Amino acid sequence: MNKEMGNSTKFLELVKERSMSKKVEDEGKEKQVSSYLDKDCITSILMKLPLESLPSSRFVCKAWYDIINSLPFINNRLEQSESVLIYVKPIPMGSSHHYSSPTSTSSNRGNKFSVEGKVLQSQTLNMFAYQMANRSSKFSINFVECREGKGVTGDYGIECLGSIRAACNGFILLDNRLKKGGVLVMNPVTRKLLALPVGTLTRPEWESYGFSLTGGRYKVVHLFMDDMKYIACETLNLGSRSWKPVNGPPSGRLPRFGFSPVSAIGALHWLPTLSSDNNFTVSMDLETEKFHLVPLPKICGTHDRILEMGSLLGFITHEDLHIDVWKLKSVVGQGDDAVWTKHHKITRGSLIDMVPLFCLRIKGDVIFKRHEGGSVYSYDFESETMTMVEMDEMDEEFRFYANLLPHVNSLGSWTAATQNLM
């Protein structure tokens, strides 16, 4: 017995020595990697790497980990990232990942990462949640980036059960189908998740979510209609554990439910309808959390849209032979005090069924998609040219799917004050 214990002790000492030796060896390699170049040079090199390679590059050595996770690096990388369109598309039955327990999902970037699988890992849910996760139709989260006249599609390698409700500053608001009325905040690049408290329950077609950064905090706005057809609203700052009720928009002014509002000039903006009789937006000041009706410069047509253009709110409207681009600098004073200015007239290559999707945050081009056929076009304000974007892959969901949201890929995280980070 004593002999066995002695052998065990020697074995443990040997393992410790081997472990310490490997640690010293790894630290020596790390110093070698870092000694060749100074920190600024390494930072400059890492800044040029593709964004999707950075999460794994963090683990090359401690110096790289500290640089890539630093707030200046994340912010600088965000400033250099161009806008994309993010959307979900169905995964054919039988090809998605099946799991029967929380530990069966893998976060390896070579495999599909399951949003619901991650939630099941981190929370105690009943058997119904497991069954739903296995039987429900699944979607993959994809994006399209328009650059140099080409549309490049990308797949985050993520599958989920729900829809994307809103997007803000590298994060998306995603349905949490394992909890009725639940939503999640997610960074699809880093795959970090945050489950939000459940707000007021209503029908999905009777609600709209907004998501914005205001006053240094991320705010979620839930606008909804109850069974009595009363329009109500509630807000949640990330990190809070309960929703705060606020007064809804003026009576009889219904926002366009089922679609995300546009976040610009310190407010969220909804178009009530896409018809020829609408001449205002329903706007919520994010600071005061008060709703206002902001008159449009022209009556809104079927293919007209509002969108963020730089730091301003844009309104793109179709005339008989051209497209007008209007901009609004501020909603201070609201109502009739809001002054729109005509920024540009698009006369070359404009078609009546071109629907503006979003504005590139760096280059400034406006991306359109034709209602008929789904082909994509880019308008360059400097050269005043409309160019068809060559898509490397045009799936049916992107061609005809309505909920295409502007997004920017980022390594960012929400404030450290938030809780329940998975």
Short mmCIF file of N, CA, C and O in Angstrom, two decimals, residues 223-318:
data_model
loop_
_atom_site.label_atom_id
_atom_site.label_comp_id
_atom_site.label_asym_id
_atom_site.label_seq_id
_atom_site.Cartn_x
_atom_site.Cartn_y
_atom_site.Cartn_z
N LEU A 223 -42.01 48.19 -28.96
CA LEU A 223 -43.26 48.86 -29.29
C LEU A 223 -44.27 47.78 -29.69
O LEU A 223 -43.96 46.92 -30.52
N PHE A 224 -45.46 47.81 -29.11
CA PHE A 224 -46.38 46.70 -29.35
C PHE A 224 -47.84 47.16 -29.23
O PHE A 224 -48.14 48.24 -28.72
N MET A 225 -48.72 46.30 -29.72
CA MET A 225 -50.16 46.54 -29.64
C MET A 225 -50.78 45.39 -28.87
O MET A 225 -50.47 44.22 -29.12
N ASP A 226 -51.66 45.72 -27.90
CA ASP A 226 -52.29 44.67 -27.11
C ASP A 226 -53.61 44.23 -27.76
O ASP A 226 -53.98 44.70 -28.84
N ASP A 227 -54.31 43.33 -27.09
CA ASP A 227 -55.56 42.78 -27.64
C ASP A 227 -56.66 43.84 -27.78
O ASP A 227 -57.60 43.67 -28.55
N MET A 228 -56.53 44.93 -27.04
CA MET A 228 -57.50 46.03 -27.12
C MET A 228 -57.10 47.05 -28.19
O MET A 228 -57.69 48.11 -28.29
N LYS A 229 -56.07 46.70 -28.98
CA LYS A 229 -55.54 47.57 -30.05
C LYS A 229 -54.94 48.87 -29.50
O LYS A 229 -54.89 49.88 -30.19
N TYR A 230 -54.49 48.81 -28.26
CA TYR A 230 -53.83 49.96 -27.65
C TYR A 230 -52.33 49.86 -27.91
O TYR A 230 -51.72 48.81 -27.69
N ILE A 231 -51.71 50.95 -28.39
CA ILE A 231 -50.28 50.96 -28.68
C ILE A 231 -49.52 51.34 -27.42
O ILE A 231 -49.77 52.39 -26.82
N ALA A 232 -48.61 50.48 -27.00
CA ALA A 232 -47.83 50.73 -25.80
C ALA A 232 -46.35 50.54 -26.10
O ALA A 232 -45.97 50.05 -27.18
N CYS A 233 -45.51 50.93 -25.15
CA CYS A 233 -44.07 50.86 -25.36
C CYS A 233 -43.38 50.59 -24.02
O CYS A 233 -43.86 50.99 -22.96
N GLU A 234 -42.25 49.91 -24.10
CA GLU A 234 -41.40 49.69 -22.93
C GLU A 234 -39.95 49.68 -23.38
O GLU A 234 -39.64 49.35 -24.54
N THR A 235 -39.04 50.07 -22.49
CA THR A 235 -37.62 50.15 -22.83
C THR A 235 -36.80 49.37 -21.81
O THR A 235 -37.22 49.16 -20.68
N LEU A 236 -35.61 48.96 -22.26
CA LEU A 236 -34.71 48.20 -21.39
C LEU A 236 -33.28 48.60 -21.71
O LEU A 236 -32.84 48.51 -22.86
N ASN A 237 -32.54 49.05 -20.71
CA ASN A 237 -31.10 49.25 -20.85
C ASN A 237 -30.40 47.93 -20.58
O ASN A 237 -30.73 47.24 -19.61
N LEU A 238 -29.44 47.57 -21.44
CA LEU A 238 -28.73 46.31 -21.22
C LEU A 238 -28.08 46.34 -19.84
O LEU A 238 -27.36 47.27 -19.50
N GLY A 239 -28.31 45.30 -19.08
CA GLY A 239 -27.84 45.25 -17.71
C GLY A 239 -28.97 45.39 -16.72
O GLY A 239 -28.85 44.97 -15.57
N SER A 240 -30.09 45.98 -17.15
CA SER A 240 -31.26 46.09 -16.28
C SER A 240 -32.00 44.75 -16.25
O SER A 240 -31.95 43.98 -17.20
N ARG A 241 -32.74 44.54 -15.19
CA ARG A 241 -33.45 43.27 -15.04
C ARG A 241 -34.95 43.40 -15.29
O ARG A 241 -35.68 42.43 -15.15
N SER A 242 -35.41 44.59 -15.63
CA SER A 242 -36.84 44.76 -15.89
C SER A 242 -37.06 45.85 -16.93
O SER A 242 -36.25 46.78 -17.06
N TRP A 243 -38.16 45.73 -17.65
CA TRP A 243 -38.54 46.72 -18.66
C TRP A 243 -39.23 47.90 -18.00
O TRP A 243 -39.96 47.73 -17.02
N LYS A 244 -39.01 49.08 -18.56
CA LYS A 244 -39.65 50.29 -18.05
C LYS A 244 -40.75 50.73 -19.00
O LYS A 244 -40.48 50.98 -20.19
N PRO A 245 -42.00 50.83 -18.54
CA PRO A 245 -43.08 51.29 -19.44
C PRO A 245 -42.95 52.77 -19.73
O PRO A 245 -42.62 53.57 -18.85
N VAL A 246 -43.20 53.15 -20.99
CA VAL A 246 -43.22 54.56 -21.40
C VAL A 246 -44.45 54.78 -22.26
O VAL A 246 -45.03 53.84 -22.80
N ASN A 247 -44.84 56.03 -22.40
CA ASN A 247 -46.01 56.34 -23.22
C ASN A 247 -45.74 56.03 -24.69
O ASN A 247 -44.66 56.31 -25.21
N GLY A 248 -46.74 55.45 -25.36
CA GLY A 248 -46.62 55.12 -26.77
C GLY A 248 -46.84 56.32 -27.67
O GLY A 248 -47.00 57.45 -27.20
N PRO A 249 -46.87 56.11 -28.98
CA PRO A 249 -47.08 57.20 -29.93
C PRO A 249 -48.50 57.76 -29.84
O PRO A 249 -49.37 57.14 -29.22
N PRO A 250 -48.74 58.91 -30.46
CA PRO A 250 -50.08 59.51 -30.44
C PRO A 250 -51.14 58.53 -30.92
O PRO A 250 -50.89 57.69 -31.79
N SER A 251 -52.31 58.63 -30.35
CA SER A 251 -53.41 57.73 -30.66
C SER A 251 -53.73 57.74 -32.15
O SER A 251 -53.79 58.78 -32.79
N GLY A 252 -53.91 56.53 -32.70
CA GLY A 252 -54.29 56.40 -34.10
C GLY A 252 -53.12 56.42 -35.07
O GLY A 252 -53.30 56.20 -36.26
N ARG A 253 -51.90 56.67 -34.56
CA ARG A 253 -50.72 56.71 -35.43
C ARG A 253 -49.96 55.40 -35.29
O ARG A 253 -49.08 55.25 -34.45
N LEU A 254 -50.32 54.42 -36.07
CA LEU A 254 -49.75 53.09 -35.95
C LEU A 254 -48.41 52.99 -36.66
O LEU A 254 -48.30 53.35 -37.83
N PRO A 255 -47.37 52.51 -35.96
CA PRO A 255 -46.11 52.24 -36.64
C PRO A 255 -46.24 50.99 -37.49
O PRO A 255 -47.24 50.27 -37.42
N ARG A 256 -45.25 50.72 -38.29
CA ARG A 256 -45.28 49.55 -39.16
C ARG A 256 -44.71 48.35 -38.38
O ARG A 256 -43.50 48.16 -38.31
N PHE A 257 -45.61 47.59 -37.77
CA PHE A 257 -45.18 46.46 -36.96
C PHE A 257 -44.56 45.38 -37.84
O PHE A 257 -44.87 45.24 -39.01
N GLY A 258 -43.68 44.58 -37.21
CA GLY A 258 -43.02 43.50 -37.94
C GLY A 258 -41.73 43.94 -38.60
O GLY A 258 -41.00 43.11 -39.13
N PHE A 259 -41.44 45.25 -38.59
CA PHE A 259 -40.23 45.77 -39.19
C PHE A 259 -39.45 46.60 -38.19
O PHE A 259 -40.03 47.24 -37.30
N SER A 260 -38.14 46.60 -38.33
CA SER A 260 -37.29 47.36 -37.40
C SER A 260 -37.29 48.83 -37.76
O SER A 260 -37.31 49.19 -38.94
N PRO A 261 -37.25 49.71 -36.75
CA PRO A 261 -37.14 51.14 -37.04
C PRO A 261 -35.72 51.49 -37.45
O PRO A 261 -34.79 50.69 -37.32
N VAL A 262 -35.56 52.69 -37.97
CA VAL A 262 -34.24 53.21 -38.33
C VAL A 262 -33.72 54.05 -37.17
O VAL A 262 -34.43 54.91 -36.64
N SER A 263 -32.48 53.79 -36.76
CA SER A 263 -31.86 54.56 -35.68
C SER A 263 -30.96 55.63 -36.28
O SER A 263 -30.00 55.32 -36.98
N ALA A 264 -31.29 56.90 -36.01
CA ALA A 264 -30.50 58.02 -36.54
C ALA A 264 -30.82 59.28 -35.76
O ALA A 264 -31.93 59.42 -35.22
N ILE A 265 -29.89 60.19 -35.71
CA ILE A 265 -30.01 61.51 -35.05
C ILE A 265 -30.66 61.43 -33.67
O ILE A 265 -31.54 62.22 -33.34
N GLY A 266 -30.24 60.42 -32.89
CA GLY A 266 -30.71 60.32 -31.51
C GLY A 266 -32.13 59.85 -31.34
O GLY A 266 -32.74 60.07 -30.29
N ALA A 267 -32.68 59.19 -32.35
CA ALA A 267 -34.07 58.75 -32.28
C ALA A 267 -34.27 57.46 -33.08
O ALA A 267 -33.44 57.10 -33.92
N LEU A 268 -35.37 56.78 -32.80
CA LEU A 268 -35.82 55.65 -33.62
C LEU A 268 -36.99 56.12 -34.47
O LEU A 268 -37.87 56.83 -33.97
N HIS A 269 -37.01 55.71 -35.75
CA HIS A 269 -38.01 56.22 -36.69
C HIS A 269 -38.72 55.05 -37.38
O HIS A 269 -38.07 54.17 -37.95
N TRP A 270 -40.04 55.08 -37.34
CA TRP A 270 -40.87 54.09 -38.03
C TRP A 270 -41.66 54.79 -39.14
O TRP A 270 -42.16 55.90 -38.95
N LEU A 271 -41.80 54.12 -40.28
CA LEU A 271 -42.76 54.54 -41.30
C LEU A 271 -44.07 53.81 -41.00
O LEU A 271 -44.09 52.57 -40.98
N PRO A 272 -45.17 54.52 -40.76
CA PRO A 272 -46.43 53.84 -40.43
C PRO A 272 -46.89 52.88 -41.52
O PRO A 272 -47.32 51.76 -41.22
N THR A 273 -46.82 53.30 -42.78
CA THR A 273 -47.26 52.45 -43.88
C THR A 273 -46.37 52.71 -45.09
O THR A 273 -45.66 53.71 -45.16
N LEU A 274 -46.40 51.78 -46.03
CA LEU A 274 -45.72 51.97 -47.31
C LEU A 274 -46.79 52.18 -48.36
O LEU A 274 -47.03 51.35 -49.23
N SER A 275 -47.46 53.30 -48.28
CA SER A 275 -48.56 53.60 -49.20
C SER A 275 -48.47 55.04 -49.63
O SER A 275 -47.63 55.81 -49.15
N SER A 276 -49.33 55.42 -50.54
CA SER A 276 -49.28 56.76 -51.12
C SER A 276 -49.96 57.82 -50.27
O SER A 276 -50.08 58.96 -50.70
N ASP A 277 -50.39 57.46 -49.05
CA ASP A 277 -51.08 58.45 -48.24
C ASP A 277 -50.34 58.74 -46.93
O ASP A 277 -50.90 59.33 -46.01
N ASN A 278 -49.08 58.30 -46.82
CA ASN A 278 -48.32 58.54 -45.59
C ASN A 278 -47.37 59.71 -45.78
O ASN A 278 -46.60 59.75 -46.73
N ASN A 279 -47.40 60.67 -44.87
CA ASN A 279 -46.53 61.84 -45.00
C ASN A 279 -45.81 62.18 -43.69
O ASN A 279 -45.48 63.33 -43.44
N PHE A 280 -45.55 61.17 -42.85
CA PHE A 280 -44.84 61.43 -41.60
C PHE A 280 -44.16 60.15 -41.11
O PHE A 280 -44.43 59.05 -41.59
N THR A 281 -43.24 60.32 -40.17
CA THR A 281 -42.65 59.18 -39.47
C THR A 281 -43.10 59.23 -38.00
O THR A 281 -43.37 60.31 -37.46
N VAL A 282 -43.18 58.06 -37.39
CA VAL A 282 -43.38 57.98 -35.95
C VAL A 282 -41.99 57.84 -35.34
O VAL A 282 -41.30 56.85 -35.57
N SER A 283 -41.55 58.86 -34.59
CA SER A 283 -40.17 58.90 -34.09
C SER A 283 -40.15 58.98 -32.57
O SER A 283 -40.95 59.69 -31.95
N MET A 284 -39.21 58.25 -31.99
CA MET A 284 -39.05 58.25 -30.54
C MET A 284 -37.69 58.82 -30.19
O MET A 284 -36.65 58.28 -30.58
N ASP A 285 -37.67 59.91 -29.44
CA ASP A 285 -36.42 60.50 -28.94
C ASP A 285 -35.85 59.55 -27.88
O ASP A 285 -36.49 59.26 -26.87
N LEU A 286 -34.63 59.05 -28.11
CA LEU A 286 -34.07 58.04 -27.22
C LEU A 286 -33.67 58.61 -25.87
O LEU A 286 -33.59 57.88 -24.88
N GLU A 287 -33.40 59.90 -25.81
CA GLU A 287 -33.00 60.51 -24.55
C GLU A 287 -34.21 60.76 -23.65
O GLU A 287 -34.22 60.41 -22.48
N THR A 288 -35.25 61.38 -24.24
CA THR A 288 -36.44 61.71 -23.44
C THR A 288 -37.47 60.58 -23.42
O THR A 288 -38.38 60.59 -22.60
N GLU A 289 -37.32 59.63 -24.37
CA GLU A 289 -38.24 58.50 -24.53
C GLU A 289 -39.67 58.98 -24.81
O GLU A 289 -40.65 58.39 -24.36
N LYS A 290 -39.77 60.06 -25.58
CA LYS A 290 -41.06 60.60 -26.00
C LYS A 290 -41.23 60.43 -27.50
O LYS A 290 -40.28 60.55 -28.26
N PHE A 291 -42.48 60.17 -27.91
CA PHE A 291 -42.79 59.98 -29.33
C PHE A 291 -43.26 61.29 -29.96
O PHE A 291 -43.90 62.13 -29.31
N HIS A 292 -42.93 61.45 -31.25
CA HIS A 292 -43.33 62.61 -32.03
C HIS A 292 -43.66 62.17 -33.45
O HIS A 292 -43.18 61.14 -33.92
N LEU A 293 -44.47 62.94 -34.12
CA LEU A 293 -44.72 62.75 -35.54
C LEU A 293 -43.85 63.74 -36.30
O LEU A 293 -43.92 64.94 -36.07
N VAL A 294 -42.99 63.22 -37.17
CA VAL A 294 -42.09 64.07 -37.95
C VAL A 294 -42.57 64.09 -39.40
O VAL A 294 -42.57 63.04 -40.06
N PRO A 295 -42.99 65.24 -39.90
CA PRO A 295 -43.49 65.30 -41.29
C PRO A 295 -42.39 64.95 -42.29
O PRO A 295 -41.22 65.32 -42.10
N LEU A 296 -42.74 64.23 -43.33
CA LEU A 296 -41.83 63.94 -44.43
C LEU A 296 -41.89 65.08 -45.45
O LEU A 296 -42.91 65.76 -45.56
N PRO A 297 -40.83 65.26 -46.23
CA PRO A 297 -40.85 66.34 -47.24
C PRO A 297 -41.78 66.04 -48.41
O PRO A 297 -42.23 66.95 -49.10
N LYS A 298 -42.06 64.73 -48.62
CA LYS A 298 -42.96 64.30 -49.70
C LYS A 298 -43.80 63.15 -49.17
O LYS A 298 -43.43 62.47 -48.22
N ILE A 299 -44.94 62.91 -49.80
CA ILE A 299 -45.74 61.74 -49.44
C ILE A 299 -44.97 60.48 -49.80
O ILE A 299 -44.37 60.38 -50.86
N CYS A 300 -44.97 59.52 -48.89
CA CYS A 300 -44.18 58.30 -49.06
C CYS A 300 -44.86 57.34 -50.03
O CYS A 300 -46.05 57.04 -49.90
N GLY A 301 -44.09 56.87 -51.01
CA GLY A 301 -44.60 55.91 -51.98
C GLY A 301 -44.24 54.48 -51.59
O GLY A 301 -43.55 54.23 -50.61
N THR A 302 -44.70 53.52 -52.39
CA THR A 302 -44.54 52.10 -52.08
C THR A 302 -43.08 51.69 -51.96
O THR A 302 -42.72 50.87 -51.12
N HIS A 303 -42.20 52.25 -52.81
CA HIS A 303 -40.80 51.85 -52.81
C HIS A 303 -39.89 52.89 -52.15
O HIS A 303 -38.66 52.83 -52.29
N ASP A 304 -40.48 53.84 -51.44
CA ASP A 304 -39.69 54.84 -50.73
C ASP A 304 -39.35 54.33 -49.33
O ASP A 304 -40.10 53.56 -48.74
N ARG A 305 -38.20 54.78 -48.81
CA ARG A 305 -37.76 54.34 -47.49
C ARG A 305 -37.00 55.45 -46.76
O ARG A 305 -36.46 56.37 -47.37
N ILE A 306 -36.97 55.32 -45.42
CA ILE A 306 -36.07 56.13 -44.61
C ILE A 306 -34.88 55.23 -44.23
O ILE A 306 -35.02 54.01 -44.13
N LEU A 307 -33.71 55.83 -44.06
CA LEU A 307 -32.53 55.07 -43.70
C LEU A 307 -31.48 56.00 -43.09
O LEU A 307 -31.53 57.23 -43.28
N GLU A 308 -30.56 55.43 -42.35
CA GLU A 308 -29.48 56.22 -41.78
C GLU A 308 -28.46 56.52 -42.87
O GLU A 308 -28.03 55.63 -43.60
N MET A 309 -28.07 57.77 -42.99
CA MET A 309 -27.07 58.18 -43.98
C MET A 309 -26.00 58.99 -43.24
O MET A 309 -26.18 60.16 -42.96
N GLY A 310 -24.90 58.30 -42.91
CA GLY A 310 -23.89 58.95 -42.10
C GLY A 310 -24.45 59.19 -40.72
O GLY A 310 -24.93 58.28 -40.05
N SER A 311 -24.44 60.40 -40.27
CA SER A 311 -25.00 60.74 -38.96
C SER A 311 -26.39 61.34 -39.08
O SER A 311 -26.94 61.84 -38.11
N LEU A 312 -26.98 61.29 -40.29
CA LEU A 312 -28.27 61.93 -40.54
C LEU A 312 -29.35 60.89 -40.86
O LEU A 312 -29.06 59.72 -41.12
N LEU A 313 -30.60 61.34 -40.84
CA LEU A 313 -31.72 60.52 -41.29
C LEU A 313 -31.99 60.84 -42.75
O LEU A 313 -32.16 62.01 -43.12
N GLY A 314 -32.00 59.83 -43.59
CA GLY A 314 -32.27 60.03 -45.01
C GLY A 314 -33.66 59.56 -45.40
O GLY A 314 -34.22 58.65 -44.78
N PHE A 315 -34.22 60.18 -46.40
CA PHE A 315 -35.50 59.77 -46.98
C PHE A 315 -35.33 59.73 -48.49
O PHE A 315 -35.01 60.75 -49.12
N ILE A 316 -35.49 58.55 -49.08
CA ILE A 316 -35.30 58.37 -50.52
C ILE A 316 -36.65 58.10 -51.15
O ILE A 316 -37.33 57.13 -50.81
N THR A 317 -37.01 59.00 -52.07
CA THR A 317 -38.35 58.95 -52.66
C THR A 317 -38.27 58.97 -54.18
O THR A 317 -37.38 59.59 -54.76
N HIS A 318 -39.20 58.27 -54.83
CA HIS A 318 -39.21 58.14 -56.28
C HIS A 318 -40.14 59.17 -56.91
O HIS A 318 -41.28 59.35 -56.49
#
